[in-house]
mmCIF file of C-alpha atoms in Angstrom:
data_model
loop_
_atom_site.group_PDB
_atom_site.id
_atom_site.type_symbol
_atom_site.label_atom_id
_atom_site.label_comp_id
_atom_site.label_asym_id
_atom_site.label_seq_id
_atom_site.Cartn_x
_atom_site.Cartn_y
_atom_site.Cartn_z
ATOM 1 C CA UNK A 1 11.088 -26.388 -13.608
ATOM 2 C CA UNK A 2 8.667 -25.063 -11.424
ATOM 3 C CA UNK A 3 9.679 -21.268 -9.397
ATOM 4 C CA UNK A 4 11.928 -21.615 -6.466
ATOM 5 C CA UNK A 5 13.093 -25.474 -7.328
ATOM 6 C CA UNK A 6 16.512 -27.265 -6.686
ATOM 7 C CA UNK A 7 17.823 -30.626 -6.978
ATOM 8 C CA UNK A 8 21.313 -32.014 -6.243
ATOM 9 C CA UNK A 9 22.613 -35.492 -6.329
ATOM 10 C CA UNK A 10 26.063 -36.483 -4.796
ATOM 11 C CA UNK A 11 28.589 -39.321 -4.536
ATOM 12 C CA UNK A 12 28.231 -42.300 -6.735
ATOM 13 C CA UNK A 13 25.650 -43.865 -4.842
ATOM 14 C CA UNK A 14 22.868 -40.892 -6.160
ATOM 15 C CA UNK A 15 20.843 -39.374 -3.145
ATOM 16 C CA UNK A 16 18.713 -37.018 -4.538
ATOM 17 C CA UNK A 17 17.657 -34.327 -2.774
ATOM 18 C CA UNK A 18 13.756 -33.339 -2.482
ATOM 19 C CA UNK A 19 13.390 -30.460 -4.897
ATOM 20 C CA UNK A 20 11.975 -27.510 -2.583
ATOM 21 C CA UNK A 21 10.573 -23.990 -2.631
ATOM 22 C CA UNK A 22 12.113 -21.226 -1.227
ATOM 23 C CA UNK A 23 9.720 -18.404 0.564
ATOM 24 C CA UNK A 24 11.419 -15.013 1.954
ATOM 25 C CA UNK A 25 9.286 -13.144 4.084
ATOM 26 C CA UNK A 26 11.168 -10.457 5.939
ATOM 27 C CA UNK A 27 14.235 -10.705 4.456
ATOM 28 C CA UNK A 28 14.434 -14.278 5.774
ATOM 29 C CA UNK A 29 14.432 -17.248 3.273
ATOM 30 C CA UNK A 30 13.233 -20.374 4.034
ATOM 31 C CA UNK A 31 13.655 -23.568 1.943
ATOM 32 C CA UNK A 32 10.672 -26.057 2.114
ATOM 33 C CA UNK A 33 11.832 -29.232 0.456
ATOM 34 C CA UNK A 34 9.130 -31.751 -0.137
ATOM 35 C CA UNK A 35 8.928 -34.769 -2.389
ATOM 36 C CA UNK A 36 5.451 -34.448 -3.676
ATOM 37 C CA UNK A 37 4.750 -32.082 -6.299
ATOM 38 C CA UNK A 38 1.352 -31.559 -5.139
ATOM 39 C CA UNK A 39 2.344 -30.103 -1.750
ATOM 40 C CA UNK A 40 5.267 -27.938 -2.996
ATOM 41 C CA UNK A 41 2.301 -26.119 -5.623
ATOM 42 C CA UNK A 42 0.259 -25.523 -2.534
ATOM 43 C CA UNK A 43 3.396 -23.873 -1.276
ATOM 44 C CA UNK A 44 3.649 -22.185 -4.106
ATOM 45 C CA UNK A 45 0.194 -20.886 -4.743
ATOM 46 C CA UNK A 46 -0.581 -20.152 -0.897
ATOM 47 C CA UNK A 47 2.643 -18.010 -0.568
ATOM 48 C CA UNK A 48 2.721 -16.167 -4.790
ATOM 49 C CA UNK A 49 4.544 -12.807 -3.937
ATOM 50 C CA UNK A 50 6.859 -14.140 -1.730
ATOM 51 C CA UNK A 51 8.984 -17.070 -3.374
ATOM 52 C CA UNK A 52 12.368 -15.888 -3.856
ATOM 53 C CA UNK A 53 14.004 -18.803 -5.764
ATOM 54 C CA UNK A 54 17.393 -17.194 -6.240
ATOM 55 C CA UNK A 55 17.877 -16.645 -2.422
ATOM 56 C CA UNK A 56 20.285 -18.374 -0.862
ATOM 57 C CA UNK A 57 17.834 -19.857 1.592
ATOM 58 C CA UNK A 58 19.716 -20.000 5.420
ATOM 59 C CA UNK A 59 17.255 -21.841 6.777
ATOM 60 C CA UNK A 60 15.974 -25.377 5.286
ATOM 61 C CA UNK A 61 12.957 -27.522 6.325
ATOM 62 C CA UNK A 62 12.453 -31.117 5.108
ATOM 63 C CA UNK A 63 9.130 -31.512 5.014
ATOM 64 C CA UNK A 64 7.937 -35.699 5.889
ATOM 65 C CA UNK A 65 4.448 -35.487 4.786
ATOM 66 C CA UNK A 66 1.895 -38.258 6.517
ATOM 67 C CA UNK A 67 -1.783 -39.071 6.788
ATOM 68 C CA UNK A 68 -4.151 -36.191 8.503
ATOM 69 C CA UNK A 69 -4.594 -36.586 11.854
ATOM 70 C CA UNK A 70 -7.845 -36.179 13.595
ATOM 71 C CA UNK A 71 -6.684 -33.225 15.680
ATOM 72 C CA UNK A 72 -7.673 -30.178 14.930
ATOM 73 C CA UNK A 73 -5.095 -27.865 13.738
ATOM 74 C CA UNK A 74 -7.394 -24.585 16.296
ATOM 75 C CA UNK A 75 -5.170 -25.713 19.384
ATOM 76 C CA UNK A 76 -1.900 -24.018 20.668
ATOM 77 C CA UNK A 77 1.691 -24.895 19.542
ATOM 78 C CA UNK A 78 3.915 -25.972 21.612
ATOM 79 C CA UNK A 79 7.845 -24.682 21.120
ATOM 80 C CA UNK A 80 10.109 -26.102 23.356
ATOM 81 C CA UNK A 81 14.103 -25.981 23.158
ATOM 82 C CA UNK A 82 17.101 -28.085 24.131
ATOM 83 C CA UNK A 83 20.296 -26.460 23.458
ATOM 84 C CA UNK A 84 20.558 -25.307 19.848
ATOM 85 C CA UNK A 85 17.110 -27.382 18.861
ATOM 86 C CA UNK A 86 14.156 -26.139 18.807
ATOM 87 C CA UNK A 87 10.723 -28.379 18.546
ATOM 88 C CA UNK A 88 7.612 -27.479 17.907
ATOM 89 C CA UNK A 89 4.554 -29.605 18.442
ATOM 90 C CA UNK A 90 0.795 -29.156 17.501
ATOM 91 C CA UNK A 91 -1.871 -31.858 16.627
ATOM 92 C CA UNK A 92 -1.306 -31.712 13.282
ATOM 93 C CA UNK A 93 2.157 -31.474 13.043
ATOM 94 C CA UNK A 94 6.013 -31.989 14.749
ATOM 95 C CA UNK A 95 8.282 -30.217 13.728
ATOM 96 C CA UNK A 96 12.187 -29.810 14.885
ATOM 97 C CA UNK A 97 14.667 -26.575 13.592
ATOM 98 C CA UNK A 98 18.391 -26.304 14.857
ATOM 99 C CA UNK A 99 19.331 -23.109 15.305
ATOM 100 C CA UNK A 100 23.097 -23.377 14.760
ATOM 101 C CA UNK A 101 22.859 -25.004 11.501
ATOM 102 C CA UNK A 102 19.655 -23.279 10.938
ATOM 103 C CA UNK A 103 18.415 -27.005 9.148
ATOM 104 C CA UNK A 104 14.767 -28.874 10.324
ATOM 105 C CA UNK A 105 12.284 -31.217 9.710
ATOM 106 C CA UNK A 106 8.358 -31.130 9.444
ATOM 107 C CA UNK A 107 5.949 -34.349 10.111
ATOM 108 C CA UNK A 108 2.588 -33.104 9.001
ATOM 109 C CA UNK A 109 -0.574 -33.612 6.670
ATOM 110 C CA UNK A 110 -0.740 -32.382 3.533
ATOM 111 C CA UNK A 111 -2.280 -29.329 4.909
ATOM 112 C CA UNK A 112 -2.079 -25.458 4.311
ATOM 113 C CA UNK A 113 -1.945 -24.767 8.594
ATOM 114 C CA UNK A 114 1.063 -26.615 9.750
ATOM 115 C CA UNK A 115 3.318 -24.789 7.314
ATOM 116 C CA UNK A 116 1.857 -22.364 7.734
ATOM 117 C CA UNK A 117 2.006 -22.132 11.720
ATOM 118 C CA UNK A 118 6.006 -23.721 11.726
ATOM 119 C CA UNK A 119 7.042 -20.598 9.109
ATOM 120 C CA UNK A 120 5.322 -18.336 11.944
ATOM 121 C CA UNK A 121 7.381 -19.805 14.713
ATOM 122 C CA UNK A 122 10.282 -19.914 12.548
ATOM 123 C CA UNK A 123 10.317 -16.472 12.026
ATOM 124 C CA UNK A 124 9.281 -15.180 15.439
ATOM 125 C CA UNK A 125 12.617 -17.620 16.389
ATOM 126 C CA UNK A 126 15.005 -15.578 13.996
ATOM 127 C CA UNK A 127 13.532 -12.519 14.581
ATOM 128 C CA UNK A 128 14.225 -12.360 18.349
ATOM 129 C CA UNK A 129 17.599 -12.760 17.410
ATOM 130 C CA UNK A 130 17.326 -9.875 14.827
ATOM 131 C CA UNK A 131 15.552 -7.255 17.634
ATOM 132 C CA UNK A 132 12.212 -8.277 15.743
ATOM 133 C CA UNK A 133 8.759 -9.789 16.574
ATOM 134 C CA UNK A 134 5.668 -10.944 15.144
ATOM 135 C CA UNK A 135 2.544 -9.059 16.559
ATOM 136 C CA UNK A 136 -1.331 -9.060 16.149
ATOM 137 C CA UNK A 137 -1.659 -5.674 14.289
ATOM 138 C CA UNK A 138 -2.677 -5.351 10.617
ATOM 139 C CA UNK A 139 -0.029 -2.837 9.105
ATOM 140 C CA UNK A 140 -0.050 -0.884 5.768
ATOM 141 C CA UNK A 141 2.283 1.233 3.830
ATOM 142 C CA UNK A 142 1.229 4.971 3.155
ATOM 143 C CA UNK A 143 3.456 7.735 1.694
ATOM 144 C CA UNK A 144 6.390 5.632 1.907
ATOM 145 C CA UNK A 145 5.747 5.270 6.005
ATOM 146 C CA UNK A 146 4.214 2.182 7.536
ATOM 147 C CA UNK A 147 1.640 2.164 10.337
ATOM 148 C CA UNK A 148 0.717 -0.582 12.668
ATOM 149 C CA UNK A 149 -3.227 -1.315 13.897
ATOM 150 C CA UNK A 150 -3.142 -4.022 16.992
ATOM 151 C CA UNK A 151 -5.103 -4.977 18.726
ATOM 152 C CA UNK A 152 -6.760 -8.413 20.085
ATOM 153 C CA UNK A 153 -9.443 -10.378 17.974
ATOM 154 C CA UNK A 154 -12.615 -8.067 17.073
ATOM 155 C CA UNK A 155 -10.642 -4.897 17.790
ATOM 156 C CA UNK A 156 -10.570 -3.549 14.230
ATOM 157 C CA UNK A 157 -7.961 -5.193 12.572
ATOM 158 C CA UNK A 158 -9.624 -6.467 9.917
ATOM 159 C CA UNK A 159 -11.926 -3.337 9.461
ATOM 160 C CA UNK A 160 -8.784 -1.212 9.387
ATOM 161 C CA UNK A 161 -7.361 -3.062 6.703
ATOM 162 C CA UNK A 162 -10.504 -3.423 4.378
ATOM 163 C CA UNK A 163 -11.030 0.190 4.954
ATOM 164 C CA UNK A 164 -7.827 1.309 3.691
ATOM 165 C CA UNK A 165 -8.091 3.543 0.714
ATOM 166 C CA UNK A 166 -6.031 2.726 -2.819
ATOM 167 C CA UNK A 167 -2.993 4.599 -2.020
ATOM 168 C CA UNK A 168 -2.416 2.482 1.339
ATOM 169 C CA UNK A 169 -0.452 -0.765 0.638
ATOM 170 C CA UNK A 170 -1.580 -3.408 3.062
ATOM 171 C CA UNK A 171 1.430 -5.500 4.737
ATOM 172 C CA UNK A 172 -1.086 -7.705 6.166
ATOM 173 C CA UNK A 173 -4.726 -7.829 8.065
ATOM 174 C CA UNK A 174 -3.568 -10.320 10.871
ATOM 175 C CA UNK A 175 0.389 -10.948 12.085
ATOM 176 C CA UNK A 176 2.357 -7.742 11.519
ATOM 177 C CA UNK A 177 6.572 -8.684 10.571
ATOM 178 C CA UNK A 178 8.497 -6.001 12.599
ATOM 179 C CA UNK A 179 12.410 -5.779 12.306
ATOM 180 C CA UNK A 180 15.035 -3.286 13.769
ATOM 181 C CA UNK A 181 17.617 -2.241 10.622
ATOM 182 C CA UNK A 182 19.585 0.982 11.118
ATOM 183 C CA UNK A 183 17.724 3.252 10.654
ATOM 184 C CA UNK A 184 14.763 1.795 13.266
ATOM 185 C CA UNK A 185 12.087 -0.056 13.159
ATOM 186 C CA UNK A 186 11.073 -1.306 10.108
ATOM 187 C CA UNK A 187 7.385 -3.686 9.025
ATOM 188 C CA UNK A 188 7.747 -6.135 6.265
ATOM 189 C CA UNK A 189 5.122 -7.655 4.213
ATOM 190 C CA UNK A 190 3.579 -11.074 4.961
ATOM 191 C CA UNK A 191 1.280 -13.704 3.747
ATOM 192 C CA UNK A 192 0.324 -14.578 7.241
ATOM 193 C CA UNK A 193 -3.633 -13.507 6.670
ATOM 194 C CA UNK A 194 -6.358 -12.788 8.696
ATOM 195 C CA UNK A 195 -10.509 -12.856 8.412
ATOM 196 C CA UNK A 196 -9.746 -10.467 5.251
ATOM 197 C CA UNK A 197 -7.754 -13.645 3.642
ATOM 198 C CA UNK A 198 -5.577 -11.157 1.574
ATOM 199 C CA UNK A 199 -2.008 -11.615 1.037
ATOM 200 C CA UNK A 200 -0.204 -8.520 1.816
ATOM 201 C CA UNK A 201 2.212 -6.565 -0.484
ATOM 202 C CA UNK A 202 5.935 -7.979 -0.248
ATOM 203 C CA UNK A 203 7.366 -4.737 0.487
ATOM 204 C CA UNK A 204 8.563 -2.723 3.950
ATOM 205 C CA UNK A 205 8.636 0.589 4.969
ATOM 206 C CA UNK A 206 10.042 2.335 8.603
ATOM 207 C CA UNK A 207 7.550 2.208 10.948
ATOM 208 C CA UNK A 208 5.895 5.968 11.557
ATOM 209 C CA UNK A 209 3.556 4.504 14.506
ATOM 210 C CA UNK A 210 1.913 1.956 16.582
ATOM 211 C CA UNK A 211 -2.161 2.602 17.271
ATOM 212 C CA UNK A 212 -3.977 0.154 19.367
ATOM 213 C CA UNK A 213 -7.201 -0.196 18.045
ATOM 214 C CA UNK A 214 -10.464 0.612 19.906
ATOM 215 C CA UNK A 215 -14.022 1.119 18.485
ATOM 216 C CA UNK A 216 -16.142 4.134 19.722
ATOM 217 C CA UNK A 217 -18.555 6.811 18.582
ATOM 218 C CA UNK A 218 -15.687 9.090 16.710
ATOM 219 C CA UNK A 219 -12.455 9.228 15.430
ATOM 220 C CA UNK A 220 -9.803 10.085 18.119
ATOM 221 C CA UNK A 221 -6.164 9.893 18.619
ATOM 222 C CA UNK A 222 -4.363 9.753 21.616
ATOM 223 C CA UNK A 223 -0.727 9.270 22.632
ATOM 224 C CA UNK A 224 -0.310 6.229 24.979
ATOM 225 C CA UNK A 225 2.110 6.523 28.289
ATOM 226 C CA UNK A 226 5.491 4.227 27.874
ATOM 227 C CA UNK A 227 4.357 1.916 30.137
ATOM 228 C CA UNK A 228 0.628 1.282 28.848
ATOM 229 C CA UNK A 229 2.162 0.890 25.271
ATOM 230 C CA UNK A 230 4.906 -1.085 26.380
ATOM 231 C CA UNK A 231 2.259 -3.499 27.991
ATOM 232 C CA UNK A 232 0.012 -2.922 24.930
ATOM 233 C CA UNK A 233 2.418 -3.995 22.618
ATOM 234 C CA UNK A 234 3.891 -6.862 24.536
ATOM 235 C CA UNK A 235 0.285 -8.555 24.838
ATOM 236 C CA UNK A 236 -0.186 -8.664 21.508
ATOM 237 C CA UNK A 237 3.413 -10.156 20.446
ATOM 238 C CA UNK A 238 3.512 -13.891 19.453
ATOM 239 C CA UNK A 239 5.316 -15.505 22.313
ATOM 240 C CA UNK A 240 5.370 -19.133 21.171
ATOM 241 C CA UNK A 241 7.930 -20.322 23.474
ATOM 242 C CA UNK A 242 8.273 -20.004 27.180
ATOM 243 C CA UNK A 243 11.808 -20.006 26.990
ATOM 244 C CA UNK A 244 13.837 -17.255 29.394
ATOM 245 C CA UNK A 245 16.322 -16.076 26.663
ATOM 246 C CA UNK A 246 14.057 -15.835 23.845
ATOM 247 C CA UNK A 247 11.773 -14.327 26.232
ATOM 248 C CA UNK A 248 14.234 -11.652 27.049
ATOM 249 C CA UNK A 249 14.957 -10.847 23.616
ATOM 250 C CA UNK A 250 11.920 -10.274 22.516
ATOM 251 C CA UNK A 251 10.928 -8.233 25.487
ATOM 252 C CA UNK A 252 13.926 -5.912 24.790
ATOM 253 C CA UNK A 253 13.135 -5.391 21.944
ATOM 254 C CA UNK A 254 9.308 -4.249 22.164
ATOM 255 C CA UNK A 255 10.939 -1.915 24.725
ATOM 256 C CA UNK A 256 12.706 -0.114 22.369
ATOM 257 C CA UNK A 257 10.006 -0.127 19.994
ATOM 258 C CA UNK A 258 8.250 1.675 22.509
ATOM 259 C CA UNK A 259 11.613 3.606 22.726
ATOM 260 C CA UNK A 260 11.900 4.572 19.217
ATOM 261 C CA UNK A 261 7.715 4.499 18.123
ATOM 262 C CA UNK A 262 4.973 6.902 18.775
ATOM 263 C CA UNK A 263 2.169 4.359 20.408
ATOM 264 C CA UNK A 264 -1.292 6.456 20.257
ATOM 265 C CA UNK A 265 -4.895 5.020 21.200
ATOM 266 C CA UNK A 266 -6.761 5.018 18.045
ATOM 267 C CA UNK A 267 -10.784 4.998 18.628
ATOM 268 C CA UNK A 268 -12.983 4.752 15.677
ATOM 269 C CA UNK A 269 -16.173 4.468 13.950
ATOM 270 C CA UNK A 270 -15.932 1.840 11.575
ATOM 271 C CA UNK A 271 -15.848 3.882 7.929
ATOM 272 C CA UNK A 272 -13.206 4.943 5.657
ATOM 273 C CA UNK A 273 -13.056 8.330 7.134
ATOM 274 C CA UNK A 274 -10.476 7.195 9.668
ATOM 275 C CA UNK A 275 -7.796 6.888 7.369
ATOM 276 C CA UNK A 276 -7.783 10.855 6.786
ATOM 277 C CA UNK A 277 -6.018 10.347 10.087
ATOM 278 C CA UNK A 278 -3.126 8.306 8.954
ATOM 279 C CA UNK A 279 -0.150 8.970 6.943
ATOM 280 C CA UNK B 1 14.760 -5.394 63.377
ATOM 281 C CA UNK B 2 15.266 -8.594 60.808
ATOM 282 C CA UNK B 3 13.163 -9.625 57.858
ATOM 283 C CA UNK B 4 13.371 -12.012 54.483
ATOM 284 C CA UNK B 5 15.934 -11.301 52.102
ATOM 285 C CA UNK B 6 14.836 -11.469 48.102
ATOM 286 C CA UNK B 7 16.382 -12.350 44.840
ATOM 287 C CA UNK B 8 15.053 -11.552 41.572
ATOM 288 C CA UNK B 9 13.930 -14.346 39.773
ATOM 289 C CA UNK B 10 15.617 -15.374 36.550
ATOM 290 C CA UNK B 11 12.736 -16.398 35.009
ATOM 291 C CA UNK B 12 11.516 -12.971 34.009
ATOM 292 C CA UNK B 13 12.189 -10.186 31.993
ATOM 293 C CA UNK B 14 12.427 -6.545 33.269
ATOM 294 C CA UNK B 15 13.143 -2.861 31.810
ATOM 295 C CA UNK B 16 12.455 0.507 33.892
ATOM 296 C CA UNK B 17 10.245 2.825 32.247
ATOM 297 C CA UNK B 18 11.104 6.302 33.382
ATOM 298 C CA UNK B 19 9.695 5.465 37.175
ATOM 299 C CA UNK B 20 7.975 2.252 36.625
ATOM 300 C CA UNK B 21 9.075 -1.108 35.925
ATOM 301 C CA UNK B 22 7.517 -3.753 33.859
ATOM 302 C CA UNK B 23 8.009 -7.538 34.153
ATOM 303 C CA UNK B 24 7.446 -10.236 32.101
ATOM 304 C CA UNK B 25 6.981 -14.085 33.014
ATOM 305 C CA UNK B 26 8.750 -16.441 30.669
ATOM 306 C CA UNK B 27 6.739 -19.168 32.202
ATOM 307 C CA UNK B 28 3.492 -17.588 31.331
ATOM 308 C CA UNK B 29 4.154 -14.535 29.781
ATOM 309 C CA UNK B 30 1.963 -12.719 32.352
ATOM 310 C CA UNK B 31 2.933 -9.157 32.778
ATOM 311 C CA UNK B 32 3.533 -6.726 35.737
ATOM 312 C CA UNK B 33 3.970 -2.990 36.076
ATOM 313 C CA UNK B 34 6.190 -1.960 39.465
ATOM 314 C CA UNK B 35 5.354 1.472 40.537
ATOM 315 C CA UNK B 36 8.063 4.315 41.681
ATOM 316 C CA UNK B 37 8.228 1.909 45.178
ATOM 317 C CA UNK B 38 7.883 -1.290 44.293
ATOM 318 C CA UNK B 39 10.563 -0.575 41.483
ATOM 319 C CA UNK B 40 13.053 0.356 44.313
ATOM 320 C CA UNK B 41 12.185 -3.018 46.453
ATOM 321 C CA UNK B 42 12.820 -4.815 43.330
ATOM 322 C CA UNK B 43 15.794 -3.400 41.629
ATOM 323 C CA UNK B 44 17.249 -3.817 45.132
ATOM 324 C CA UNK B 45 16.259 -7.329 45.967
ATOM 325 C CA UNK B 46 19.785 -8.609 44.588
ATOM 326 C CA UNK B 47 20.121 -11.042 48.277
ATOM 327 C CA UNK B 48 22.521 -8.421 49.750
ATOM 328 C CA UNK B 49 20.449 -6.748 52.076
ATOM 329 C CA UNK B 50 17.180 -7.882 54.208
ATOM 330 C CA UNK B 51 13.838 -6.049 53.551
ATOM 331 C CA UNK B 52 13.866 -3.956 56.454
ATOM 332 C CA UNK B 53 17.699 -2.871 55.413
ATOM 333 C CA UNK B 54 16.524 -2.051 52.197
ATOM 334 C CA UNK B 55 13.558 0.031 53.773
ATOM 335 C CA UNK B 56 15.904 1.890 55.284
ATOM 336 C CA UNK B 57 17.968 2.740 53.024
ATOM 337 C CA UNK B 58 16.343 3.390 49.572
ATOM 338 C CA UNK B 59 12.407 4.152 51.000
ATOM 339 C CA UNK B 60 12.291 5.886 54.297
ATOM 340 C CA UNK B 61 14.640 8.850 53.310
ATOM 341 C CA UNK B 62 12.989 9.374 49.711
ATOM 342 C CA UNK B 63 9.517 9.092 51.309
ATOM 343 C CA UNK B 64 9.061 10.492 54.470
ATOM 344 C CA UNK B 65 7.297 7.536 55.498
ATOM 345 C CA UNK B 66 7.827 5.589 59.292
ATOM 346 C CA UNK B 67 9.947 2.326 58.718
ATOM 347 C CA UNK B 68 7.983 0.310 60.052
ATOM 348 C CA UNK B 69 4.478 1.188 57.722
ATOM 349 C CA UNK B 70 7.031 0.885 54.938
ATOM 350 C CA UNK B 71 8.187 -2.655 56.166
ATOM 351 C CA UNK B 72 5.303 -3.997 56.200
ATOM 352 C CA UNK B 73 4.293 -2.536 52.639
ATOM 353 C CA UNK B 74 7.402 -3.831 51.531
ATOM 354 C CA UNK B 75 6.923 -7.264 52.987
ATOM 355 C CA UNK B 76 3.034 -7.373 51.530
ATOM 356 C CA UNK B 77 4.943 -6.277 47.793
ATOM 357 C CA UNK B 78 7.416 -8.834 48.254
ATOM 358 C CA UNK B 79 5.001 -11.694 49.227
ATOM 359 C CA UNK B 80 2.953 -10.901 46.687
ATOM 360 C CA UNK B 81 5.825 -10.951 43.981
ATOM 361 C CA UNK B 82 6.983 -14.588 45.682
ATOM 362 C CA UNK B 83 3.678 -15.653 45.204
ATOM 363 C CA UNK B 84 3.461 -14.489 41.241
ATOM 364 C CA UNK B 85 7.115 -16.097 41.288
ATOM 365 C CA UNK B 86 9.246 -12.683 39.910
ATOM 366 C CA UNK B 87 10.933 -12.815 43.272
ATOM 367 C CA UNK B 88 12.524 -15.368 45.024
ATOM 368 C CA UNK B 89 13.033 -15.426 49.085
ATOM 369 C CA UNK B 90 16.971 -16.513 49.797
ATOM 370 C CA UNK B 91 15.812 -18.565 52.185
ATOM 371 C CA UNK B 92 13.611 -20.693 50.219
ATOM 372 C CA UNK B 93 16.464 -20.440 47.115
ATOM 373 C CA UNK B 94 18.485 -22.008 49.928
ATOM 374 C CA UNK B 95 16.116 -25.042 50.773
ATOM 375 C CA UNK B 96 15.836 -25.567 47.037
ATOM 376 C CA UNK B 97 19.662 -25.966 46.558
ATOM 377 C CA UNK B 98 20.234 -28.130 49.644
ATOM 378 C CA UNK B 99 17.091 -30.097 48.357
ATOM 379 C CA UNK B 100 18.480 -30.670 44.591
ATOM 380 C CA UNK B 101 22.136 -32.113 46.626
#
C-alpha cells in the first residue's frame, strides 16, 4: 500500500472509495483522493516531506481527472463563494470546497499546477480563519527563529534563499505559510516552490522578523514605519478571493503581524555575506 | 451651511495605525493610507452628521484651521474616497435602495 492510502467500502451494494493521499502543510491535512494510481504518485513524489498518512485529514478533495485543456495554466484563479461553498476556477481546472463540511471536488488534467494552485487557495481559505496568510516572501529557519524575505518578483527572493548558508533551514523560496498560535506568529514549511524549485523543510519556527527585500550597493537594515510595513506586507499576501469577510480576516490579521513583528527594509548586494545579518 | 453626508463603505477593510488609517478594497484589493485628517473625516462618516458638521466638530478645534478651507478639503477627501468607492454618499445609498424596491 502506497504512503498516505485509504480505502473503504460500505453497505452491501460495495462503493468503493478512491484511495487518496493525504498532504499536511501547516498543520492542515488535506486528503486528495484520486482513482488513478498514476496521478496519486505524482502527488506523492511532488509533495515527499509532507504526506502525513496517519492524519486525520479535515479537509477532503475528490479529484475528477479529464483531458488537458488548451488553456494555459499562467492565468489568474478565480475564487468565488456562495454561502458555505467556495469555487475556484482557472483554465485548467474547477474546483468547488465547502467550508462547513470542509469536503470538495477537483475537475482538472493530469497536471502538477492545478493541485497545486487549489492546495494554495485551500490553505489561504483556512488560514484566514486561523489569523494566517500565505505571502510572497521566501522564509528560513535559523537558531531556532524564522525570518521572512518578501518581496515582489525579482526582489531577491530567490537569491536570499540560495544564498542561505548550511545552518539556515529554508521553509520555502516562493509562498511563505504564516500562522498565529499562542505564542505569535509562527512560519511553517511548504512545498509551494519558487525559481529555486526546492522543497522547503517541513518544520516551523516563531517568526523573529519580516524584511522586505531591496537590492543596492551594501548591506543595510532598516526598521519600516507601521504603516509602510503594514502596506508592505499586505501587497504581497495572496488575496485569491474578493470576498468582504475573508478580506477582513486576512487584513486583521497582517495588522497584527505588523503588531507583533519587527518589519525592517533589507537592502543588499547579492552574496552570502548578507546572512551575517540574520539570526 | 449644509453639505453631503457619508457612510463608510462595507466593502473595505480598515485598522488605525497610531494616526493613520489604512484601507483595503475587497473588490480590488487596492490599498489606501488616511492621514491624521482624513482618518477623522472617515472614522466619522458613520451618516450621522453632514460634512460641514463634522468639520466643525472634530477638525476646526484640533486644527486651527477656518471652516470653510477645511470644508472644502473635506469635501475634495470625501469625493475622492466616493470616487475610489471606500465611502459612500447617503444620498446616493438612498437612490440605490429606492432603486433596488
Amino acid at each position: 500500500m502506497i504512503a498516505g492510502t485509504s480505502a473503504a467500502t460500505s453497505g452491501t451494494a460495495p462503493r468503493t472509495e478512491a484511495q487518496g493521499v493525504t498532504v499536511e502543510i501547516g498543520g492542515v491535512p488535506i486528503l486528495l483522493r484520486s482513482n488513478d494510481a498514476d496521478f496519486r504518485a505524482m502527488i506523492e513524489q511532488r509533495y515527499a516531506g509532507f504526506l502525513n498518512p496517519s492524519a486525520q485529514p479535515a479537509n477532503v478533495f475528490r479529484i475528477h481527472l479529464h483531458p488537458p485543456s488548451a488553456i494555459s495554466p499562467d492565468e489568474d484563479a478565480h475564487v468565488f463563494r456562495n454561502d458555505s461553498v467556495w469555487r475556484f476556477e482557472r483554465g485548467d481546472f474547477r474546483a468547488e470546497w465547502d467550508a462547513k463540511t470542509r469536503r470538495g471536488h477537483v475537475h482538472q488534467s493530469a497536471n502538477p499546477y492545478a493541485i497545486d494552485t487549489v492546495l494554495r487557495i485551500t490553505h489561504s481559505l483556512v488560514l484566514a480563519a486561523r489569523s494566517g496568510f500565505l505571502v510572497h516572501a521566501a522564509s528560513a529557519v535559523r537558531n531556532g527563529r524564522a525570518f521572512l524575505f518578501a518581496g515582489a518578483s525579482g526582489a531577491g527572493k530567490t537569491t536570499m534563499a540560495s544564498l542561505a548558508p548550511e545552518d539556515a533551514l529554508l521553509l520555502t523560496d516562493e509562498i511563505s505559510y504564516v500562522r498565529r498560535q499562542e505564542a505569535g506568529y509562527f512560519a511553517f514549511g511548504t512545498p509551494f516552490t519558487g525559481e529555486l524549485a526546492k522543497v522547503g523543510e517541513n518544520i516551523c519556527a516563531p517568526i523573529a522578523a519580516l524584511y522586505l527585500l531591496a537590492k543596492g550597493p551594501q548591506n543595510r537594515i532598516e526598521p519600516v514605519a507601521r504603516t509602510k510595513a503594514a502596506r508592505a506586507l499586505l501587497s504581497n499576501i495572496l488575496f485569491f478571493a474578493e470576498d468582504p469577510e475573508f478580506v477582513e480576516l486576512v487584513f486583521q490579521s497582517a495588522c497584527e503581524f505588523i503588531d507583533l513583528v519587527p518589519v525592517n527594509r533589507l537592502t543588499f548586494v547579492p552574496n552570502a555575506d548578507v546572512w551575517e545579518m540574520i539570526g | 451651511m449644509t453639505s453631503k453626508r457619508y457612510v463608510r463603505s462595507p466593502q473595505v477593510a480598515a485598522r488605525r495605525l497610531g494616526d493613520e488609517i489604512i484601507i483595503m478594497s475587497a473588490s480590488d484589493s487596492t490599498l489606501f493610507t488616511l492621514n491624521e485628517v482624513a482618518a477623522l473625516i472617515w472614522e466619522a462618516s458613520d451618516g450621522s452628521l453632514a460634512l460641514n458638521e463634522i468639520v466643525e466638530r472634530d477638525i476646526c478645534p484640533a486644527y486651527d484651521v477656518p471652516a470653510d478651507v477645511a470644508l472644502q478639503d473635506a469635501e475634495s477627501l470625501a469625493e475622492e474616497l466616493a470616487a475610489h468607492g471606500i465611502l459612500r454618499s447617503c444620498e446616493e445609498c438612498a437612490l440605490a435602495a429606492l432603486e433596488s424596491k
